[in-house]
PDB file of C-alpha atoms and ligand atoms in Angstrom:
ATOM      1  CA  UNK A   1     189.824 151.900  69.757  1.00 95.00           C
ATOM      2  CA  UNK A   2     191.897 149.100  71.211  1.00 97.00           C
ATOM      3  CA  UNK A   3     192.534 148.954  75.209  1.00 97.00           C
ATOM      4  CA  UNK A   4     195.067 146.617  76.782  1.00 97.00           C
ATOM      5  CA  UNK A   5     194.558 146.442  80.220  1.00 97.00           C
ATOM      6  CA  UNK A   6     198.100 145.530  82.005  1.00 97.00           C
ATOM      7  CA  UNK A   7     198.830 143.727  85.177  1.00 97.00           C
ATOM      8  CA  UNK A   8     201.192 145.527  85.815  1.00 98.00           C
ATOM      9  CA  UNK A   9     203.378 149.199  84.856  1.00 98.00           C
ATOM     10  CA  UNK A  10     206.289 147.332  83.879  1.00 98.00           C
ATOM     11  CA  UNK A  11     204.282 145.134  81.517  1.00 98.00           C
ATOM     12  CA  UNK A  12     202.284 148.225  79.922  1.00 98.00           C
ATOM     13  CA  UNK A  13     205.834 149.673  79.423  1.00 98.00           C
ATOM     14  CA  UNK A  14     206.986 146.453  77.570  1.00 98.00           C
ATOM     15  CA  UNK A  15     204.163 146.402  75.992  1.00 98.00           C
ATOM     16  CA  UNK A  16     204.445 149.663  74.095  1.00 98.00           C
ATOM     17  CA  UNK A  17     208.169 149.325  73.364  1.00 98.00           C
ATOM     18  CA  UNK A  18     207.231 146.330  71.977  1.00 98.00           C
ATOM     19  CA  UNK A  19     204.929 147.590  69.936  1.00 98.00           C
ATOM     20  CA  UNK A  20     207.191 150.402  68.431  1.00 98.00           C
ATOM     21  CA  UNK A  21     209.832 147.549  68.083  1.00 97.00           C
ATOM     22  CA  UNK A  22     207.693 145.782  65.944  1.00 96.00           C
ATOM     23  CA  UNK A  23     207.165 148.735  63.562  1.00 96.00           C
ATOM     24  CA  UNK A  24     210.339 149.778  62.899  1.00 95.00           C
ATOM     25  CA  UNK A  25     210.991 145.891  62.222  1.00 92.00           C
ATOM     26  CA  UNK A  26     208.278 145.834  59.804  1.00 92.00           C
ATOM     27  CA  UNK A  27     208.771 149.252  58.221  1.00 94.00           C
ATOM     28  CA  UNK A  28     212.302 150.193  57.851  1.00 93.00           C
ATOM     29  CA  UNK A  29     211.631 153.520  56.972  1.00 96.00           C
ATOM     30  CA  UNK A  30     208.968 154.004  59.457  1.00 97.00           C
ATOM     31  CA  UNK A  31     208.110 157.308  61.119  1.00 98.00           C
ATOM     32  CA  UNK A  32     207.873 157.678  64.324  1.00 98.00           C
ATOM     33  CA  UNK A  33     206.248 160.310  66.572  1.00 98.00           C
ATOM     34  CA  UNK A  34     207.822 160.353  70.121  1.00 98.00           C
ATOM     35  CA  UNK A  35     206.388 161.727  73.219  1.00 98.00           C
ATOM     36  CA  UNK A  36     207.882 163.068  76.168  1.00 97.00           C
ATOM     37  CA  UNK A  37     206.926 162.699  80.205  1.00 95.00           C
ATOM     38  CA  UNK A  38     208.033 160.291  83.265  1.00 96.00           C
ATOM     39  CA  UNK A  39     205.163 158.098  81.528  1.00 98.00           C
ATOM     40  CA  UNK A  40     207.897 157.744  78.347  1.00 98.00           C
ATOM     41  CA  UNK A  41     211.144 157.489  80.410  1.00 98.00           C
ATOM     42  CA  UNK A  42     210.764 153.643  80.815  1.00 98.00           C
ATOM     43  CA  UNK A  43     209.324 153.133  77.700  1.00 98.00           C
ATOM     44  CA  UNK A  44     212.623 154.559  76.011  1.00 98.00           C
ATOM     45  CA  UNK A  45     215.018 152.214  78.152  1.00 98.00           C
ATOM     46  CA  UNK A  46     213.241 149.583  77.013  1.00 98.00           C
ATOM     47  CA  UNK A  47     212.878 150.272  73.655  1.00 98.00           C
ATOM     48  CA  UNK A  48     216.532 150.905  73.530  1.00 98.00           C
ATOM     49  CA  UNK A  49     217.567 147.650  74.847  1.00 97.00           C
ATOM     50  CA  UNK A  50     215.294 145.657  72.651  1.00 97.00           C
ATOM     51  CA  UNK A  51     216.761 147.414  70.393  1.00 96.00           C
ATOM     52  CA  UNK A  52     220.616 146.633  71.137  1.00 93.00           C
ATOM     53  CA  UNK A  53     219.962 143.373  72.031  1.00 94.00           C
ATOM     54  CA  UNK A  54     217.714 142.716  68.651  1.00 92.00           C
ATOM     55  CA  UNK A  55     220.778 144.279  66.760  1.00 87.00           C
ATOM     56  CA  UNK A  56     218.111 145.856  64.553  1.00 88.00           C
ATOM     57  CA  UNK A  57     218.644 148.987  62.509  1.00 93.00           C
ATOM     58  CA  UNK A  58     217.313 152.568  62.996  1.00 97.00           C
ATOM     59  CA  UNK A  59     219.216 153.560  60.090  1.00 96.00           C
ATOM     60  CA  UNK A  60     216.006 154.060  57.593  1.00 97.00           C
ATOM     61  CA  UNK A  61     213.383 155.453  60.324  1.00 98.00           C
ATOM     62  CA  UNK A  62     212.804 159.221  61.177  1.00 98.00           C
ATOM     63  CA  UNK A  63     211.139 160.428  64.179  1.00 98.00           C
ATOM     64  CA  UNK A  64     209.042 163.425  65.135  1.00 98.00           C
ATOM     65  CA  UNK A  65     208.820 165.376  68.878  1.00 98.00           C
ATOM     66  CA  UNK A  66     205.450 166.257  69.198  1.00 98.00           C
ATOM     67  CA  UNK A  67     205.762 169.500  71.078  1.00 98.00           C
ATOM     68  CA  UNK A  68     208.637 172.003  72.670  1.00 97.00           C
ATOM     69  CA  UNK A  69     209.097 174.864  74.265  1.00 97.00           C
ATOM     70  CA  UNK A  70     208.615 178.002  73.797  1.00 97.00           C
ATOM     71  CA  UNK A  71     211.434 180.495  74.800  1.00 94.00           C
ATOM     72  CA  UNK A  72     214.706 178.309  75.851  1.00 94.00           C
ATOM     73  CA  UNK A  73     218.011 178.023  74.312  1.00 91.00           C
ATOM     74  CA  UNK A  74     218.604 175.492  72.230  1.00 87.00           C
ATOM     75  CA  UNK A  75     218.808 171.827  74.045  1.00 87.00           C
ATOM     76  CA  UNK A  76     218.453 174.124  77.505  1.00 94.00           C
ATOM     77  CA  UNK A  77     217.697 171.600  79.937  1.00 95.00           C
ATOM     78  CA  UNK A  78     214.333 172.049  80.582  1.00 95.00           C
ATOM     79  CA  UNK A  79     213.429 171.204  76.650  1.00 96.00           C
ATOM     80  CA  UNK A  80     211.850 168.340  75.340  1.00 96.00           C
ATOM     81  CA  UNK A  81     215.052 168.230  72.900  1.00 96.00           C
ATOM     82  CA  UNK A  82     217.207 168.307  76.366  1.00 96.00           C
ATOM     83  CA  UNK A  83     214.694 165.332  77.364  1.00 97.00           C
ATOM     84  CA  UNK A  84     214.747 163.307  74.056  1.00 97.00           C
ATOM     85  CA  UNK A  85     218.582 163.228  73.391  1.00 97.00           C
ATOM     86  CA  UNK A  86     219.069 161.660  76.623  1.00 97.00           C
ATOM     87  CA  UNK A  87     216.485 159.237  76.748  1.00 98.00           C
ATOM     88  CA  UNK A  88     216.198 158.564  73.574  1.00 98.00           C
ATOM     89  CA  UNK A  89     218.687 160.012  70.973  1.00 98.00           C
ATOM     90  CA  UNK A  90     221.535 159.046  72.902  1.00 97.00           C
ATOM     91  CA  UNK A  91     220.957 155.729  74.093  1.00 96.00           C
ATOM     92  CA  UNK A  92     220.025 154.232  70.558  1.00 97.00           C
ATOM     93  CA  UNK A  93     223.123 156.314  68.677  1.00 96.00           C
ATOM     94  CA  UNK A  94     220.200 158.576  66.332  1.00 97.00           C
ATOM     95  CA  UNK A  95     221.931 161.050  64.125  1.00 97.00           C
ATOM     96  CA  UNK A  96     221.093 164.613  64.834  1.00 95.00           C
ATOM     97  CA  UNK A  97     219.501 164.049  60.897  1.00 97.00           C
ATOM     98  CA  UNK A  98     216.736 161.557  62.186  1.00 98.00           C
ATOM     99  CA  UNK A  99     214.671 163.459  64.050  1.00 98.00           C
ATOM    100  CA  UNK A 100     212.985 167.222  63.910  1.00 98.00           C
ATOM    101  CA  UNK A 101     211.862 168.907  66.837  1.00 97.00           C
ATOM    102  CA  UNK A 102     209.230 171.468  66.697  1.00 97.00           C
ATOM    103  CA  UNK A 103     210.928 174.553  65.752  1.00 96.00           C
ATOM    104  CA  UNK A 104     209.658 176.440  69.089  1.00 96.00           C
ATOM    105  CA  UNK A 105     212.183 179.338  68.275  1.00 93.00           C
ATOM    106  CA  UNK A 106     210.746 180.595  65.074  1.00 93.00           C
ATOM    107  CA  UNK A 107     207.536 182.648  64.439  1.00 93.00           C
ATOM    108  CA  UNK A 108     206.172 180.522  61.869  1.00 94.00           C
ATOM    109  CA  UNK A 109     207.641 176.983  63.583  1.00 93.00           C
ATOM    110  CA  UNK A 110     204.067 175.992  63.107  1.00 96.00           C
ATOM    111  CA  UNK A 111     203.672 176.007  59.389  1.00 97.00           C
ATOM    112  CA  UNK A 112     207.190 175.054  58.877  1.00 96.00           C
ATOM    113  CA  UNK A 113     206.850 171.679  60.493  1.00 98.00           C
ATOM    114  CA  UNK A 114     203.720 170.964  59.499  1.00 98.00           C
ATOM    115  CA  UNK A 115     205.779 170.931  56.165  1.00 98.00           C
ATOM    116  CA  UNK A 116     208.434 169.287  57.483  1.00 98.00           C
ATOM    117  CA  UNK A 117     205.852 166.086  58.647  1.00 98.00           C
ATOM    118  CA  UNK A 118     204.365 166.000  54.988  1.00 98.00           C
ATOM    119  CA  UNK A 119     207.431 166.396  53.116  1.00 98.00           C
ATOM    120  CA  UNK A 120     208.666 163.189  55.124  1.00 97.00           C
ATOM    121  CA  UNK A 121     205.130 161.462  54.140  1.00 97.00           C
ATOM    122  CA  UNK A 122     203.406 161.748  57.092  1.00 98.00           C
ATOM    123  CA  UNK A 123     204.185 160.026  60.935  1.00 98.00           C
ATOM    124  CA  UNK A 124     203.108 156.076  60.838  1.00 98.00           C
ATOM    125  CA  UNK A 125     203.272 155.516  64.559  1.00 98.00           C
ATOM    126  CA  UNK A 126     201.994 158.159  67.407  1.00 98.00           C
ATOM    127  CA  UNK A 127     202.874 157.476  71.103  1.00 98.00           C
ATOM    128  CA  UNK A 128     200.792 159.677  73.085  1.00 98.00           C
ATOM    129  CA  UNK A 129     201.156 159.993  76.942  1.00 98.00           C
ATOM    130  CA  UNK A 130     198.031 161.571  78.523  1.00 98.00           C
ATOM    131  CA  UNK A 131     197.671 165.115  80.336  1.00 95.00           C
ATOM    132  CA  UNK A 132     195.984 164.999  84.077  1.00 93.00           C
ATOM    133  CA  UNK A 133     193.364 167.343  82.495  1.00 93.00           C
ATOM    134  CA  UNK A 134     193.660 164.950  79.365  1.00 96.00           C
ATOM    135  CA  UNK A 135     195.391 167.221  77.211  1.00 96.00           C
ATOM    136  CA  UNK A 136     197.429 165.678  74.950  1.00 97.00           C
ATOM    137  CA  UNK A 137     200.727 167.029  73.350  1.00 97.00           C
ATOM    138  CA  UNK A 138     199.931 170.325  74.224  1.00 97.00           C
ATOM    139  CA  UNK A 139     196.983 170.615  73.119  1.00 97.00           C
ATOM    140  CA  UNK A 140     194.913 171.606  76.319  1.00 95.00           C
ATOM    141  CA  UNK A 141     191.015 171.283  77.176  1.00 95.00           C
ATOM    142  CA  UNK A 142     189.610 173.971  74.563  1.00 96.00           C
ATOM    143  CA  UNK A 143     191.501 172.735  71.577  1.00 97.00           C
ATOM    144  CA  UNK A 144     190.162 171.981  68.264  1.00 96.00           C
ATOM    145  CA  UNK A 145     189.560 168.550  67.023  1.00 97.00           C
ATOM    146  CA  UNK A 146     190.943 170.283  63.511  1.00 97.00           C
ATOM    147  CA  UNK A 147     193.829 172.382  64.909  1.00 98.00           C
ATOM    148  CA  UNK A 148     197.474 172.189  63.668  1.00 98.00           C
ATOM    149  CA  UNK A 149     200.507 172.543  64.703  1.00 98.00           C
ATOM    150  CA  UNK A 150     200.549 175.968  66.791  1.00 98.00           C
ATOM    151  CA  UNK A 151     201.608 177.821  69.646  1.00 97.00           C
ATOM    152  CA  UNK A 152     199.602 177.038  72.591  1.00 97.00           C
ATOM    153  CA  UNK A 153     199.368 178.578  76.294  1.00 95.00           C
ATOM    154  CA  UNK A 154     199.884 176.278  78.837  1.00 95.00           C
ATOM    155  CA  UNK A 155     197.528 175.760  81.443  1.00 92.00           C
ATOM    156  CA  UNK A 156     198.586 176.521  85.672  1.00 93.00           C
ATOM    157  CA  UNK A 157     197.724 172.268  86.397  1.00 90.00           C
ATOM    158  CA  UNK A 158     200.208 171.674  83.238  1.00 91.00           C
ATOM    159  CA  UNK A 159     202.779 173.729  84.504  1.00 93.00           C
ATOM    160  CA  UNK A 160     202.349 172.487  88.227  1.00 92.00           C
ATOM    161  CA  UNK A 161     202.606 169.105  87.411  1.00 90.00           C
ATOM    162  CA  UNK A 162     205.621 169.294  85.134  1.00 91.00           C
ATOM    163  CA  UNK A 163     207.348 171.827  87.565  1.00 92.00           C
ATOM    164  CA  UNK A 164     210.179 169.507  88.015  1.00 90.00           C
ATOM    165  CA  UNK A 165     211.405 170.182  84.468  1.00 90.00           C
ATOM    166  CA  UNK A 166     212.209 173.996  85.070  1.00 93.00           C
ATOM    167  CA  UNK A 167     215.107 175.175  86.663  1.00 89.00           C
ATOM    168  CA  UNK A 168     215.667 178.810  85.949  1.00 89.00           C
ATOM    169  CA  UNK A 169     212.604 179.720  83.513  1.00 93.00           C
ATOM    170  CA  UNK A 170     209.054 178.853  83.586  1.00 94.00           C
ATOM    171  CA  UNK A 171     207.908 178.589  80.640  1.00 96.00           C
ATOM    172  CA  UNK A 172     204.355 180.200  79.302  1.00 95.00           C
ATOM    173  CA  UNK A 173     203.423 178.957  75.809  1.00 97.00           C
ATOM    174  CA  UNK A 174     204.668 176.097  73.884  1.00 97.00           C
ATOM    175  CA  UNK A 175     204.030 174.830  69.919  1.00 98.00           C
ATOM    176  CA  UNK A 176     202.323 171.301  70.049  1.00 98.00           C
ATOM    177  CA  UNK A 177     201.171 169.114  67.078  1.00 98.00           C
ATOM    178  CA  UNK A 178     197.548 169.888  66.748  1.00 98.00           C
ATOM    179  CA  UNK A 179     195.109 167.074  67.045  1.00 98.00           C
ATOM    180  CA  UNK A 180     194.036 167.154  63.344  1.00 98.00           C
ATOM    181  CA  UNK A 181     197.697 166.986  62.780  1.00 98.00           C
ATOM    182  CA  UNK A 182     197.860 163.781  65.460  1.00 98.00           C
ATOM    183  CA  UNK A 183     194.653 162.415  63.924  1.00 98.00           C
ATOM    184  CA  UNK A 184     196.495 161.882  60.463  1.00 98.00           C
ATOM    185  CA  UNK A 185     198.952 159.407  61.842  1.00 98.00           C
ATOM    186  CA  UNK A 186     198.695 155.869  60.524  1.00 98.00           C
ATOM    187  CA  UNK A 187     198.208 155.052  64.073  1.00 98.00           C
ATOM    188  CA  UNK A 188     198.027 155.847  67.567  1.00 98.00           C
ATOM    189  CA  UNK A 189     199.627 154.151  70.931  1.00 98.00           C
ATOM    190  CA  UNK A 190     198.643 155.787  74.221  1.00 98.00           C
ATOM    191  CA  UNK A 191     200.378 155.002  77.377  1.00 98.00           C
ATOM    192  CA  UNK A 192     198.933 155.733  80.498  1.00 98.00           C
ATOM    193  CA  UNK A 193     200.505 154.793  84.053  1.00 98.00           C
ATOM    194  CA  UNK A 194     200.005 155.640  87.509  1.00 98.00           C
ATOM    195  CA  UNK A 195     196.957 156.823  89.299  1.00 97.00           C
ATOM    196  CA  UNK A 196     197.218 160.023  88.592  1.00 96.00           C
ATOM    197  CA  UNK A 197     196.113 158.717  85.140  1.00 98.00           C
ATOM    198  CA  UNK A 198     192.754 157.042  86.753  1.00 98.00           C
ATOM    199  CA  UNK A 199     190.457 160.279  86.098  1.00 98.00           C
ATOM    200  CA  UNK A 200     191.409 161.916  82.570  1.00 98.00           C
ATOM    201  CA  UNK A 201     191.236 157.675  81.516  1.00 98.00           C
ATOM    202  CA  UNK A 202     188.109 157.161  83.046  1.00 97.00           C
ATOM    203  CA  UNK A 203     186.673 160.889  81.531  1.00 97.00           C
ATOM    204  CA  UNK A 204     188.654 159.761  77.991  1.00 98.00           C
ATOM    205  CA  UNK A 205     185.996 156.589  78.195  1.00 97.00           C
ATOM    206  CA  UNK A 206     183.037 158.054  78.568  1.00 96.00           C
ATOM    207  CA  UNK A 207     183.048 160.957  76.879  1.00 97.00           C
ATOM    208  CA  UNK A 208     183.233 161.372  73.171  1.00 96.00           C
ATOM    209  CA  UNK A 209     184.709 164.150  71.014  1.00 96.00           C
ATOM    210  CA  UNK A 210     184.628 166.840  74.056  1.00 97.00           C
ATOM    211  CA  UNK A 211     187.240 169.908  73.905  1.00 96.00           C
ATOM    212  CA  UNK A 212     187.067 169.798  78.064  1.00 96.00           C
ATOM    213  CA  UNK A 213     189.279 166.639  77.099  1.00 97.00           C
ATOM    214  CA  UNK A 214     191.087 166.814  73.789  1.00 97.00           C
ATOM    215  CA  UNK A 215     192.156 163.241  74.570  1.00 98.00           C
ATOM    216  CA  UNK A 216     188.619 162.096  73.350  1.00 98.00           C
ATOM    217  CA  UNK A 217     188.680 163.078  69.617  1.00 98.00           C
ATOM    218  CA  UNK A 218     191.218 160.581  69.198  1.00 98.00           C
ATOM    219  CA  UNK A 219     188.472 157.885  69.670  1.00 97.00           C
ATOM    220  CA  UNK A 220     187.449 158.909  66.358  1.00 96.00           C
ATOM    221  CA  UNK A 221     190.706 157.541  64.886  1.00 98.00           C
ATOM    222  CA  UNK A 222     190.709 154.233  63.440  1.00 98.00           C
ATOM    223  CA  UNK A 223     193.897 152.502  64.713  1.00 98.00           C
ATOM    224  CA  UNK A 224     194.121 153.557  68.803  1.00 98.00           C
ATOM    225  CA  UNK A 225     195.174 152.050  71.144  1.00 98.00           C
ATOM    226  CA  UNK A 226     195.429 152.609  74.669  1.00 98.00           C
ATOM    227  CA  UNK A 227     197.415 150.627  77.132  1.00 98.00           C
ATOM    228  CA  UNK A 228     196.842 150.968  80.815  1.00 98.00           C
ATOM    229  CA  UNK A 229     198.578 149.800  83.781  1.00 98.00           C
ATOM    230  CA  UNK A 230     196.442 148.884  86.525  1.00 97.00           C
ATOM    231  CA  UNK A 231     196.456 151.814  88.440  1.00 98.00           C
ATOM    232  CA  UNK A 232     195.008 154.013  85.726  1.00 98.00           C
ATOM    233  CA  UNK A 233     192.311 151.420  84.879  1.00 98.00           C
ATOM    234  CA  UNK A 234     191.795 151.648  88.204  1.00 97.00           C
ATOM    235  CA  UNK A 235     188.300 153.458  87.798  1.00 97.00           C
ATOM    236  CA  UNK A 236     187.243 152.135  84.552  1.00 95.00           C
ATOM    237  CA  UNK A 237     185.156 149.183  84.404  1.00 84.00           C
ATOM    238  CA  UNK A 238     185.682 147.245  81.431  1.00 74.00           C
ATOM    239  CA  UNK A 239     183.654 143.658  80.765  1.00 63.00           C
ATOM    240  CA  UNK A 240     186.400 141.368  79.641  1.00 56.00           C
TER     241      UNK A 240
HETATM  242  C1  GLP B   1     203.536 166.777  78.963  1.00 89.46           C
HETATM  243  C2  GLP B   1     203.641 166.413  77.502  1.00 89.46           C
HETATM  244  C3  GLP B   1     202.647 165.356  77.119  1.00 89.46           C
HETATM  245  C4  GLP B   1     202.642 164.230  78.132  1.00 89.46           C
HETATM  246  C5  GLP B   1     202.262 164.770  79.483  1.00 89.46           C
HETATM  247  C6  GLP B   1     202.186 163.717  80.557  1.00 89.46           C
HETATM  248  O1  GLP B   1     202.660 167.775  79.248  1.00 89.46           O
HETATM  249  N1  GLP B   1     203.494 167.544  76.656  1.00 89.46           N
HETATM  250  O2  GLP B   1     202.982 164.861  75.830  1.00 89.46           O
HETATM  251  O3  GLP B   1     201.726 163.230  77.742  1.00 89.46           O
HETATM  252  O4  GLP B   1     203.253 165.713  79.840  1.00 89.46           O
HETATM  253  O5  GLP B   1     203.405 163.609  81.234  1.00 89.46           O
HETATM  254  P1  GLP B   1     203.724 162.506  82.325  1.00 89.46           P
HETATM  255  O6  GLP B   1     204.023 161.275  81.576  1.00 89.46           O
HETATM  256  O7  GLP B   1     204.935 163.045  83.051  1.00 89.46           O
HETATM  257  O8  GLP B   1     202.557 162.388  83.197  1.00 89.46           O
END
């Protein structure tokens, strides 16, 4: 596990663009597994004008949401698809054909995409926001280090803290990328800003493989890092 310690949020934010900039240079064809979250929104601008301004080409790479939804209409405003297309899709010109979004509306959406990510060969990069109770996806505290993509409840504290993204429906369940299916990325970038961030960071680094904080199994993975702004380092102590 890698940890980047940033003086500041707008430098942990360049940061990780950066860092998915200099994938899809290297890897043309790269995957990419996007996350959603105020922690992302930045992270997204800035990707997207390194990208204009770097002229570089999307054309080749795919990308993966790794959760939605359960129970909206298509691209209903409170969806991560709603989220992703402006942030994201939009702003860098993506054709509807380079990117899947969990397929929240079917019965079997979890099997299906799991098919989906291994017919495309797999997801090379992961950006990963954290959870206040360090969930990650959706993959709350009681998950399996070996689940798969699925249908998950959410949690009261999830749905509090992302209250601002309903409008006329709450939602109850949602299907997340499992952590065994996060764990088979090529490799893992974890952004975490703000101090609401301080506590599931601080539990993430001293705990070890502990389903009261799925974030943890990912220390198992051999290419993760984790880049912090100052204000969630804030209660970590790390010798430098
Ligand atoms: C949601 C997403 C997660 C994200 C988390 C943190 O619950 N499913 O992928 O990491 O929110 O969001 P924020 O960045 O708004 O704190």
């Amino acid at each position: 596990m890698r940890i980047i310690q940033c003086q500041s949020t707008q430098e942990a934010v360049e940061l990780t663009a950066s860092i998915m900039l200099e994938k899809v240079f290297s890897y043309p064809d790269a995957k990419i597994g996007l996350a959603t979250g105020r922690t992302m929104e930045p992270v997204y601008e800035k990707f997207s004008h390194l990208v204009n301004d770097s002229k570089a080409s999307l054309n080749g790479n795919f990308f993966f949401m790794l959760d939605e939804y359960k129970g909206f209409t298509i691209n209903h405003a409170s969806t991560f698809q709603y989220y992703i297309n402006k942030h994201f899709v939009g702003p860098l010109k993506l054709t509807s054909d380079q990117i899947a979004f969990p397929p929240a509306h079917l019965s079997d959406g979890g099997e299906n995409y799991e098919k989906l990510i291994k017919k495309k060969g797999g997801v090379d990069l992961q950006l990963l926001g954290i959870g206040r109770n360090g969930h990650i996806g959706f993959n709350e505290p009681g998950s399996m280090k070996n689940s798969r993509t699925r249908f998950v409840k959410l949690t009261e504290e999830t749905l509090f803290a992302n209250q601002d993204q309903f409008t006329d429906q709450i939602p109850t369940e949602a299907l997340s990328m499992g952590i065994g299916t996060i764990m088979e990325a090529q490799s893992l970038l974890m952004l975490a800003t703000g101090k609401s961030k301080a506590d599931p960071i601080k539990y993430l680094l001293n705990h070890h493989d502990d389903p009261n904080c799925p974030a943890t199994f990912l220390k198992d993975h051999p290419h993760f890092t984790l880049v912090l702004d100052p204000e969630a380092a804030s209660k970590i102590n790390l010798k430098i």
